[in-house]
Amino acid sequence: MGETKTVGYKDILKIANCRKLLFSNLINRFGDSIDAIAFTWLVYQLTGSATWSAIIFGLNQLPGIVVLPLAGAWVEGKNKKKIIVYTDLLRGLVIAGFVVLYYLHLVNPFIMAGFTLLITTIESLNEPAAGAFVPEIVQGDYYTVMQSMKMTIAQVVNLVGMSLAGIIIAAFGVGVAMLIDVATFFIGAFIILFIDYSKCKAQSASISEQDYMTKLKDGFKYMKGNGTILYFCLTAVMLNFVLSPLNSLLTPLVSSVYMKDADFLSIVMAGQWIGAIIASLVLPKVISKISFDKAVGCLGAIEGVACLLLSRGALVKGSMIMSLVLATGSMFIIGLTMSILAGILNVELVKKIDTDYMARCSSAFNAVGTASLPVGTFFVTLATVRLNCDTILLFTGVLGIIIFGGIYFVKKVSTIKEKNLDAKQSIREHQSEQEEDASYPGAAG
């Protein structure tokens, strides 16, 4: 018997399409990380208002909630490669136009809001195409390793890009930083253009012939009748709900509970990034060793424990070393578990979804995840009226342990019941066969 070959990073890098896809992803991620700092800085620089910053953030999320589920049906059946190239070029041109207005001193908060909506709407067309494009390029175990490499590149490049963003802005200005983002879109699109799409796994011809409303309705019917996809969506929502308080309250937690400054916050955030990088490297091994249900239950509960520990900063605030160990260690665990769960969700989603529904399901899944973030942040905002940030994080940690531990318990009980039913069914079938053999005229001899 021959042994099954284990797919590794070298096997991925031997494939020309994979190399191009990874390099394009590296370029785009670098541009996005620069832009994330530059645009946020520019919003506050021009408006001087936290309110406008919140409005721009909300507008940035809106197309992901409203447009994304509708965009999946439009993308389905079309050439994903062309959509990715066109939308990347279009995003680059739009941001270039914004930079021109900035240098002409014509930018105001309303123009920024309009450009934010336009850019994120284009991204909502790009995202389902990109989500369906990768499984068409890479299948099976190669896809899992490919996702691991993409995650690793994304985490490392984000870390480098955000570190360089401040230097670039200080040395050359916000406009130059945004022009770097423009260049990365053009370069990324150019690389994608040379990916060989002729031998990729194609969708059914009937999908291309369907009108938009038919594809949209079929997509919702498919998801409604697929309990696994609904389970994935629920898991993503629960993960984002647990993370919302952390995203909103980390800075006040460091300042008011740990009694530390921005340097301490940077070190703590680095712990999360390191955890995320390690998670991306071990993802293929984790997927091969642990089932999805066990991963969700165990890792989700561990993430809850880490949130709980992070909230106890008041106990160690008198010691810098103990504060760093507790906060950085907790954030490392959160980054590790969160990234592994996100990677497993992505891989399992591709495995469970029919190719003909990939863009529609992935866009709906991402929209649900996007929508849960502002909802979670809204509840956190309400909670801060009555509770301190460390108390909120403590409750969040306990809630995470209960939710994900509960998911694991329910799925475990359900699996045991299914096995018992299968065993009983096998016994009945065996007894039925014996009765038939006994009643057969020639059975007695």
Short mmCIF file of N, CA and C in Angstrom, two decimals, residues 247-402:
data_model
loop_
_atom_site.label_atom_id
_atom_site.label_comp_id
_atom_site.label_asym_id
_atom_site.label_seq_id
_atom_site.Cartn_x
_atom_site.Cartn_y
_atom_site.Cartn_z
N ASN A 247 -11.95 44.39 20.99
CA ASN A 247 -11.58 45.39 20.00
C ASN A 247 -11.87 46.80 20.49
N SER A 248 -12.97 46.97 21.22
CA SER A 248 -13.40 48.30 21.66
C SER A 248 -12.71 48.78 22.93
N LEU A 249 -12.36 47.85 23.80
CA LEU A 249 -11.96 48.22 25.16
C LEU A 249 -10.50 47.97 25.52
N LEU A 250 -9.70 47.49 24.56
CA LEU A 250 -8.32 47.16 24.90
C LEU A 250 -7.53 48.39 25.35
N THR A 251 -7.67 49.50 24.62
CA THR A 251 -6.94 50.72 24.99
C THR A 251 -7.35 51.24 26.38
N PRO A 252 -8.65 51.41 26.66
CA PRO A 252 -9.02 51.85 28.03
C PRO A 252 -8.63 50.83 29.10
N LEU A 253 -8.62 49.55 28.75
CA LEU A 253 -8.21 48.52 29.72
C LEU A 253 -6.75 48.72 30.12
N VAL A 254 -5.89 48.93 29.12
CA VAL A 254 -4.46 49.14 29.38
C VAL A 254 -4.24 50.40 30.22
N SER A 255 -4.99 51.45 29.88
CA SER A 255 -4.81 52.73 30.55
C SER A 255 -5.38 52.76 31.97
N SER A 256 -6.63 52.30 32.13
CA SER A 256 -7.32 52.48 33.40
C SER A 256 -7.19 51.30 34.36
N VAL A 257 -6.92 50.09 33.83
CA VAL A 257 -6.84 48.90 34.68
C VAL A 257 -5.39 48.50 34.93
N TYR A 258 -4.62 48.37 33.83
CA TYR A 258 -3.20 48.03 33.98
C TYR A 258 -2.35 49.25 34.37
N MET A 259 -2.92 50.45 34.17
CA MET A 259 -2.22 51.71 34.48
C MET A 259 -0.91 51.84 33.69
N LYS A 260 -0.98 51.51 32.39
CA LYS A 260 0.22 51.56 31.54
C LYS A 260 -0.03 52.49 30.36
N ASP A 261 1.03 52.73 29.55
CA ASP A 261 0.94 53.70 28.46
C ASP A 261 0.89 53.02 27.09
N ALA A 262 1.08 53.82 26.03
CA ALA A 262 0.96 53.33 24.65
C ALA A 262 2.04 52.30 24.31
N ASP A 263 3.23 52.42 24.88
CA ASP A 263 4.29 51.45 24.61
C ASP A 263 3.88 50.06 25.08
N PHE A 264 3.25 50.01 26.25
CA PHE A 264 2.75 48.74 26.78
C PHE A 264 1.69 48.16 25.84
N LEU A 265 0.81 49.03 25.34
CA LEU A 265 -0.25 48.59 24.41
C LEU A 265 0.35 48.00 23.14
N SER A 266 1.42 48.61 22.63
CA SER A 266 2.08 48.11 21.41
C SER A 266 2.63 46.71 21.62
N ILE A 267 3.26 46.49 22.78
CA ILE A 267 3.83 45.17 23.09
C ILE A 267 2.72 44.13 23.19
N VAL A 268 1.62 44.52 23.84
CA VAL A 268 0.48 43.60 24.00
C VAL A 268 -0.11 43.24 22.65
N MET A 269 -0.26 44.23 21.77
CA MET A 269 -0.78 43.97 20.43
C MET A 269 0.16 43.08 19.63
N ALA A 270 1.47 43.24 19.84
CA ALA A 270 2.46 42.39 19.16
C ALA A 270 2.25 40.93 19.56
N GLY A 271 1.87 40.70 20.82
CA GLY A 271 1.58 39.34 21.27
C GLY A 271 0.47 38.70 20.47
N GLN A 272 -0.58 39.49 20.17
CA GLN A 272 -1.69 38.97 19.37
C GLN A 272 -1.23 38.66 17.94
N TRP A 273 -0.42 39.54 17.37
CA TRP A 273 0.07 39.33 16.00
C TRP A 273 0.93 38.06 15.92
N ILE A 274 1.80 37.88 16.92
CA ILE A 274 2.67 36.69 16.93
C ILE A 274 1.82 35.42 17.03
N GLY A 275 0.79 35.46 17.88
CA GLY A 275 -0.12 34.32 17.99
C GLY A 275 -0.80 34.02 16.66
N ALA A 276 -1.21 35.08 15.95
CA ALA A 276 -1.88 34.91 14.66
C ALA A 276 -0.93 34.32 13.61
N ILE A 277 0.33 34.75 13.63
CA ILE A 277 1.32 34.23 12.68
C ILE A 277 1.58 32.75 12.93
N ILE A 278 1.76 32.38 14.19
CA ILE A 278 1.98 30.96 14.53
C ILE A 278 0.76 30.13 14.14
N ALA A 279 -0.44 30.68 14.37
CA ALA A 279 -1.67 29.97 14.02
C ALA A 279 -1.72 29.64 12.53
N SER A 280 -1.32 30.59 11.71
CA SER A 280 -1.34 30.36 10.26
C SER A 280 -0.35 29.29 9.84
N LEU A 281 0.75 29.18 10.57
CA LEU A 281 1.76 28.17 10.24
C LEU A 281 1.31 26.76 10.63
N VAL A 282 0.59 26.64 11.74
CA VAL A 282 0.20 25.31 12.24
C VAL A 282 -1.18 24.88 11.74
N LEU A 283 -1.87 25.76 11.00
CA LEU A 283 -3.24 25.48 10.57
C LEU A 283 -3.42 24.12 9.88
N PRO A 284 -2.58 23.78 8.87
CA PRO A 284 -2.78 22.47 8.21
C PRO A 284 -2.69 21.30 9.18
N LYS A 285 -1.75 21.36 10.14
CA LYS A 285 -1.60 20.29 11.12
C LYS A 285 -2.83 20.19 12.02
N VAL A 286 -3.33 21.35 12.45
CA VAL A 286 -4.50 21.37 13.33
C VAL A 286 -5.71 20.77 12.63
N ILE A 287 -5.91 21.15 11.37
CA ILE A 287 -7.07 20.65 10.61
C ILE A 287 -6.99 19.14 10.43
N SER A 288 -5.77 18.61 10.27
CA SER A 288 -5.62 17.17 10.06
C SER A 288 -5.77 16.37 11.37
N LYS A 289 -5.63 17.05 12.52
CA LYS A 289 -5.63 16.35 13.80
C LYS A 289 -6.93 16.49 14.58
N ILE A 290 -7.72 17.53 14.31
CA ILE A 290 -8.88 17.81 15.15
C ILE A 290 -10.10 18.09 14.29
N SER A 291 -11.26 17.62 14.72
CA SER A 291 -12.49 17.85 13.97
C SER A 291 -12.94 19.29 14.13
N PHE A 292 -13.80 19.74 13.23
CA PHE A 292 -14.27 21.13 13.27
C PHE A 292 -15.03 21.42 14.57
N ASP A 293 -15.94 20.52 14.95
CA ASP A 293 -16.74 20.74 16.15
C ASP A 293 -15.88 20.82 17.40
N LYS A 294 -14.88 19.95 17.48
CA LYS A 294 -13.99 19.96 18.65
C LYS A 294 -13.15 21.23 18.66
N ALA A 295 -12.72 21.68 17.48
CA ALA A 295 -11.92 22.91 17.39
C ALA A 295 -12.74 24.11 17.86
N VAL A 296 -13.98 24.21 17.39
CA VAL A 296 -14.84 25.33 17.78
C VAL A 296 -15.06 25.34 19.29
N GLY A 297 -15.41 24.18 19.85
CA GLY A 297 -15.69 24.09 21.28
C GLY A 297 -14.47 24.38 22.13
N CYS A 298 -13.38 23.67 21.84
CA CYS A 298 -12.17 23.79 22.67
C CYS A 298 -11.48 25.14 22.50
N LEU A 299 -11.22 25.53 21.25
CA LEU A 299 -10.50 26.78 21.01
C LEU A 299 -11.33 28.00 21.40
N GLY A 300 -12.65 27.93 21.15
CA GLY A 300 -13.52 29.03 21.55
C GLY A 300 -13.54 29.20 23.06
N ALA A 301 -13.60 28.10 23.78
CA ALA A 301 -13.59 28.16 25.25
C ALA A 301 -12.25 28.68 25.77
N ILE A 302 -11.14 28.26 25.13
CA ILE A 302 -9.81 28.75 25.51
C ILE A 302 -9.71 30.26 25.28
N GLU A 303 -10.30 30.72 24.17
CA GLU A 303 -10.32 32.16 23.90
C GLU A 303 -11.10 32.91 24.99
N GLY A 304 -12.19 32.31 25.46
CA GLY A 304 -12.95 32.89 26.56
C GLY A 304 -12.13 32.98 27.83
N VAL A 305 -11.37 31.93 28.13
CA VAL A 305 -10.50 31.93 29.31
C VAL A 305 -9.45 33.04 29.20
N ALA A 306 -8.90 33.22 28.00
CA ALA A 306 -7.89 34.26 27.78
C ALA A 306 -8.47 35.66 28.00
N CYS A 307 -9.71 35.89 27.55
CA CYS A 307 -10.38 37.18 27.79
C CYS A 307 -10.57 37.41 29.29
N LEU A 308 -10.96 36.35 29.97
CA LEU A 308 -11.17 36.42 31.41
C LEU A 308 -9.86 36.80 32.12
N LEU A 309 -8.77 36.14 31.75
CA LEU A 309 -7.47 36.43 32.36
C LEU A 309 -7.01 37.85 32.05
N LEU A 310 -7.23 38.28 30.82
CA LEU A 310 -6.83 39.62 30.41
C LEU A 310 -7.51 40.69 31.26
N SER A 311 -8.75 40.43 31.65
CA SER A 311 -9.53 41.41 32.42
C SER A 311 -9.01 41.59 33.85
N ARG A 312 -8.15 40.69 34.32
CA ARG A 312 -7.69 40.73 35.72
C ARG A 312 -6.42 41.53 35.90
N GLY A 313 -6.21 42.53 35.08
CA GLY A 313 -5.00 43.35 35.13
C GLY A 313 -4.80 44.08 36.45
N ALA A 314 -5.90 44.40 37.14
CA ALA A 314 -5.79 45.13 38.41
C ALA A 314 -5.00 44.34 39.45
N LEU A 315 -4.96 43.02 39.31
CA LEU A 315 -4.26 42.18 40.28
C LEU A 315 -2.75 42.27 40.16
N VAL A 316 -2.26 42.68 38.98
CA VAL A 316 -0.81 42.69 38.73
C VAL A 316 -0.28 44.05 38.31
N LYS A 317 -1.12 45.10 38.39
CA LYS A 317 -0.72 46.41 37.86
C LYS A 317 0.53 46.98 38.53
N GLY A 318 0.84 46.51 39.75
CA GLY A 318 2.01 47.01 40.45
C GLY A 318 3.33 46.48 39.93
N SER A 319 3.27 45.41 39.11
CA SER A 319 4.49 44.80 38.57
C SER A 319 4.46 44.86 37.04
N MET A 320 5.45 45.52 36.47
CA MET A 320 5.53 45.62 35.01
C MET A 320 5.69 44.24 34.37
N ILE A 321 6.55 43.40 34.96
CA ILE A 321 6.81 42.07 34.40
C ILE A 321 5.55 41.22 34.42
N MET A 322 4.86 41.19 35.57
CA MET A 322 3.65 40.39 35.67
C MET A 322 2.54 40.93 34.77
N SER A 323 2.48 42.25 34.65
CA SER A 323 1.48 42.86 33.75
C SER A 323 1.73 42.46 32.31
N LEU A 324 3.02 42.49 31.90
CA LEU A 324 3.36 42.09 30.53
C LEU A 324 3.07 40.62 30.29
N VAL A 325 3.39 39.78 31.25
CA VAL A 325 3.15 38.34 31.11
C VAL A 325 1.66 38.06 30.97
N LEU A 326 0.86 38.67 31.85
CA LEU A 326 -0.59 38.42 31.82
C LEU A 326 -1.24 38.96 30.55
N ALA A 327 -0.97 40.23 30.23
CA ALA A 327 -1.63 40.87 29.08
C ALA A 327 -1.14 40.31 27.75
N THR A 328 0.20 40.21 27.60
CA THR A 328 0.76 39.71 26.33
C THR A 328 0.44 38.24 26.14
N GLY A 329 0.52 37.45 27.22
CA GLY A 329 0.19 36.03 27.13
C GLY A 329 -1.27 35.81 26.76
N SER A 330 -2.17 36.60 27.36
CA SER A 330 -3.60 36.48 27.04
C SER A 330 -3.87 36.85 25.59
N MET A 331 -3.25 37.95 25.13
CA MET A 331 -3.45 38.38 23.74
C MET A 331 -2.83 37.39 22.75
N PHE A 332 -1.72 36.78 23.14
CA PHE A 332 -1.11 35.75 22.29
C PHE A 332 -2.08 34.58 22.10
N ILE A 333 -2.69 34.13 23.21
CA ILE A 333 -3.66 33.01 23.13
C ILE A 333 -4.87 33.41 22.30
N ILE A 334 -5.34 34.64 22.48
CA ILE A 334 -6.49 35.12 21.71
C ILE A 334 -6.15 35.16 20.22
N GLY A 335 -4.98 35.70 19.88
CA GLY A 335 -4.56 35.75 18.47
C GLY A 335 -4.41 34.37 17.87
N LEU A 336 -3.86 33.44 18.66
CA LEU A 336 -3.65 32.07 18.20
C LEU A 336 -4.97 31.36 17.94
N THR A 337 -5.85 31.36 18.94
CA THR A 337 -7.12 30.62 18.82
C THR A 337 -8.05 31.27 17.80
N MET A 338 -8.10 32.60 17.79
CA MET A 338 -8.96 33.31 16.85
C MET A 338 -8.56 33.02 15.41
N SER A 339 -7.27 33.06 15.13
CA SER A 339 -6.80 32.85 13.76
C SER A 339 -6.97 31.40 13.31
N ILE A 340 -6.74 30.45 14.22
CA ILE A 340 -6.95 29.04 13.87
C ILE A 340 -8.43 28.80 13.57
N LEU A 341 -9.31 29.34 14.40
CA LEU A 341 -10.75 29.17 14.17
C LEU A 341 -11.19 29.81 12.85
N ALA A 342 -10.66 31.01 12.57
CA ALA A 342 -11.01 31.68 11.30
C ALA A 342 -10.53 30.87 10.11
N GLY A 343 -9.32 30.32 10.21
CA GLY A 343 -8.78 29.49 9.13
C GLY A 343 -9.58 28.21 8.93
N ILE A 344 -9.92 27.54 10.03
CA ILE A 344 -10.70 26.31 9.94
C ILE A 344 -12.08 26.58 9.35
N LEU A 345 -12.71 27.68 9.78
CA LEU A 345 -14.02 28.06 9.24
C LEU A 345 -13.95 28.25 7.73
N ASN A 346 -12.91 28.95 7.28
CA ASN A 346 -12.75 29.22 5.85
C ASN A 346 -12.57 27.93 5.06
N VAL A 347 -11.71 27.05 5.56
CA VAL A 347 -11.43 25.79 4.86
C VAL A 347 -12.67 24.89 4.85
N GLU A 348 -13.34 24.76 5.99
CA GLU A 348 -14.53 23.91 6.07
C GLU A 348 -15.66 24.43 5.20
N LEU A 349 -15.77 25.76 5.12
CA LEU A 349 -16.81 26.36 4.29
C LEU A 349 -16.63 25.96 2.83
N VAL A 350 -15.39 25.99 2.36
CA VAL A 350 -15.10 25.61 0.97
C VAL A 350 -15.37 24.12 0.75
N LYS A 351 -15.06 23.29 1.75
CA LYS A 351 -15.29 21.85 1.62
C LYS A 351 -16.78 21.51 1.54
N LYS A 352 -17.60 22.25 2.26
CA LYS A 352 -19.01 21.89 2.40
C LYS A 352 -19.92 22.53 1.35
N ILE A 353 -19.43 23.57 0.65
CA ILE A 353 -20.27 24.29 -0.30
C ILE A 353 -20.05 23.77 -1.71
N ASP A 354 -21.14 23.56 -2.43
CA ASP A 354 -21.06 23.17 -3.83
C ASP A 354 -20.43 24.31 -4.63
N THR A 355 -19.60 23.97 -5.61
CA THR A 355 -18.89 24.97 -6.42
C THR A 355 -19.83 25.99 -7.04
N ASP A 356 -21.03 25.54 -7.45
CA ASP A 356 -21.98 26.43 -8.10
C ASP A 356 -22.55 27.49 -7.17
N TYR A 357 -22.37 27.33 -5.86
CA TYR A 357 -22.93 28.27 -4.89
C TYR A 357 -21.84 28.99 -4.08
N MET A 358 -20.58 28.82 -4.47
CA MET A 358 -19.47 29.31 -3.67
C MET A 358 -19.52 30.81 -3.43
N ALA A 359 -19.66 31.61 -4.50
CA ALA A 359 -19.64 33.07 -4.35
C ALA A 359 -20.82 33.55 -3.52
N ARG A 360 -22.00 32.96 -3.75
CA ARG A 360 -23.19 33.41 -3.02
C ARG A 360 -23.10 33.08 -1.54
N CYS A 361 -22.65 31.88 -1.22
CA CYS A 361 -22.57 31.47 0.19
C CYS A 361 -21.45 32.19 0.93
N SER A 362 -20.29 32.33 0.28
CA SER A 362 -19.16 33.00 0.95
C SER A 362 -19.47 34.47 1.19
N SER A 363 -20.18 35.12 0.24
CA SER A 363 -20.52 36.53 0.44
C SER A 363 -21.54 36.70 1.56
N ALA A 364 -22.52 35.79 1.64
CA ALA A 364 -23.50 35.85 2.73
C ALA A 364 -22.84 35.59 4.07
N PHE A 365 -21.92 34.63 4.09
CA PHE A 365 -21.18 34.30 5.32
C PHE A 365 -20.38 35.51 5.80
N ASN A 366 -19.67 36.17 4.87
CA ASN A 366 -18.87 37.35 5.23
C ASN A 366 -19.75 38.51 5.67
N ALA A 367 -20.92 38.65 5.03
CA ALA A 367 -21.84 39.72 5.40
C ALA A 367 -22.36 39.54 6.82
N VAL A 368 -22.70 38.30 7.16
CA VAL A 368 -23.18 38.00 8.52
C VAL A 368 -22.09 38.32 9.54
N GLY A 369 -20.85 37.91 9.23
CA GLY A 369 -19.74 38.20 10.13
C GLY A 369 -19.50 39.68 10.28
N THR A 370 -19.58 40.43 9.15
CA THR A 370 -19.38 41.88 9.18
C THR A 370 -20.46 42.57 9.99
N ALA A 371 -21.71 42.13 9.81
CA ALA A 371 -22.84 42.75 10.51
C ALA A 371 -22.76 42.55 12.01
N SER A 372 -22.22 41.41 12.43
CA SER A 372 -22.18 41.11 13.86
C SER A 372 -21.19 42.00 14.62
N LEU A 373 -20.18 42.55 13.93
CA LEU A 373 -19.19 43.41 14.59
C LEU A 373 -19.79 44.71 15.11
N PRO A 374 -20.47 45.51 14.25
CA PRO A 374 -21.07 46.74 14.78
C PRO A 374 -22.17 46.48 15.79
N VAL A 375 -22.91 45.38 15.62
CA VAL A 375 -23.95 45.04 16.59
C VAL A 375 -23.32 44.75 17.95
N GLY A 376 -22.24 43.97 17.93
CA GLY A 376 -21.53 43.67 19.17
C GLY A 376 -20.96 44.93 19.80
N THR A 377 -20.39 45.82 18.96
CA THR A 377 -19.84 47.08 19.46
C THR A 377 -20.93 47.95 20.08
N PHE A 378 -22.13 47.93 19.49
CA PHE A 378 -23.26 48.70 20.03
C PHE A 378 -23.62 48.23 21.44
N PHE A 379 -23.68 46.92 21.64
CA PHE A 379 -23.99 46.39 22.97
C PHE A 379 -22.88 46.71 23.97
N VAL A 380 -21.64 46.70 23.50
CA VAL A 380 -20.52 47.06 24.37
C VAL A 380 -20.65 48.52 24.80
N THR A 381 -21.02 49.39 23.85
CA THR A 381 -21.21 50.81 24.17
C THR A 381 -22.28 51.00 25.23
N LEU A 382 -23.38 50.26 25.12
CA LEU A 382 -24.44 50.34 26.13
C LEU A 382 -23.94 49.85 27.49
N ALA A 383 -23.13 48.78 27.45
CA ALA A 383 -22.64 48.20 28.71
C ALA A 383 -21.70 49.14 29.44
N THR A 384 -20.93 49.95 28.69
CA THR A 384 -19.96 50.85 29.33
C THR A 384 -20.63 51.93 30.16
N VAL A 385 -21.91 52.18 29.94
CA VAL A 385 -22.64 53.17 30.73
C VAL A 385 -22.73 52.71 32.19
N ARG A 386 -22.85 51.39 32.39
CA ARG A 386 -23.05 50.85 33.74
C ARG A 386 -21.83 50.12 34.31
N LEU A 387 -20.99 49.58 33.41
CA LEU A 387 -19.92 48.68 33.87
C LEU A 387 -18.54 49.19 33.46
N ASN A 388 -17.53 48.85 34.24
CA ASN A 388 -16.15 49.15 33.88
C ASN A 388 -15.67 48.18 32.80
N CYS A 389 -14.62 48.58 32.07
CA CYS A 389 -14.16 47.76 30.94
C CYS A 389 -13.65 46.39 31.40
N ASP A 390 -13.02 46.32 32.58
CA ASP A 390 -12.53 45.02 33.03
C ASP A 390 -13.68 44.08 33.39
N THR A 391 -14.77 44.64 33.92
CA THR A 391 -15.95 43.83 34.25
C THR A 391 -16.62 43.31 32.98
N ILE A 392 -16.68 44.16 31.96
CA ILE A 392 -17.28 43.75 30.68
C ILE A 392 -16.47 42.61 30.06
N LEU A 393 -15.14 42.73 30.09
CA LEU A 393 -14.29 41.68 29.53
C LEU A 393 -14.38 40.39 30.34
N LEU A 394 -14.55 40.53 31.65
CA LEU A 394 -14.72 39.36 32.51
C LEU A 394 -15.99 38.60 32.11
N PHE A 395 -17.10 39.33 31.97
CA PHE A 395 -18.36 38.72 31.55
C PHE A 395 -18.25 38.12 30.15
N THR A 396 -17.49 38.82 29.27
CA THR A 396 -17.29 38.33 27.90
C THR A 396 -16.57 36.99 27.92
N GLY A 397 -15.52 36.89 28.75
CA GLY A 397 -14.78 35.64 28.85
C GLY A 397 -15.65 34.50 29.34
N VAL A 398 -16.43 34.76 30.39
CA VAL A 398 -17.34 33.73 30.92
C VAL A 398 -18.36 33.34 29.86
N LEU A 399 -18.90 34.34 29.15
CA LEU A 399 -19.88 34.07 28.10
C LEU A 399 -19.27 33.21 26.99
N GLY A 400 -18.01 33.51 26.62
CA GLY A 400 -17.33 32.73 25.58
C GLY A 400 -17.15 31.28 26.00
N ILE A 401 -16.78 31.07 27.27
CA ILE A 401 -16.62 29.70 27.77
C ILE A 401 -17.94 28.94 27.72
N ILE A 402 -19.02 29.61 28.13
CA ILE A 402 -20.35 28.98 28.15
C ILE A 402 -20.84 28.68 26.73
#
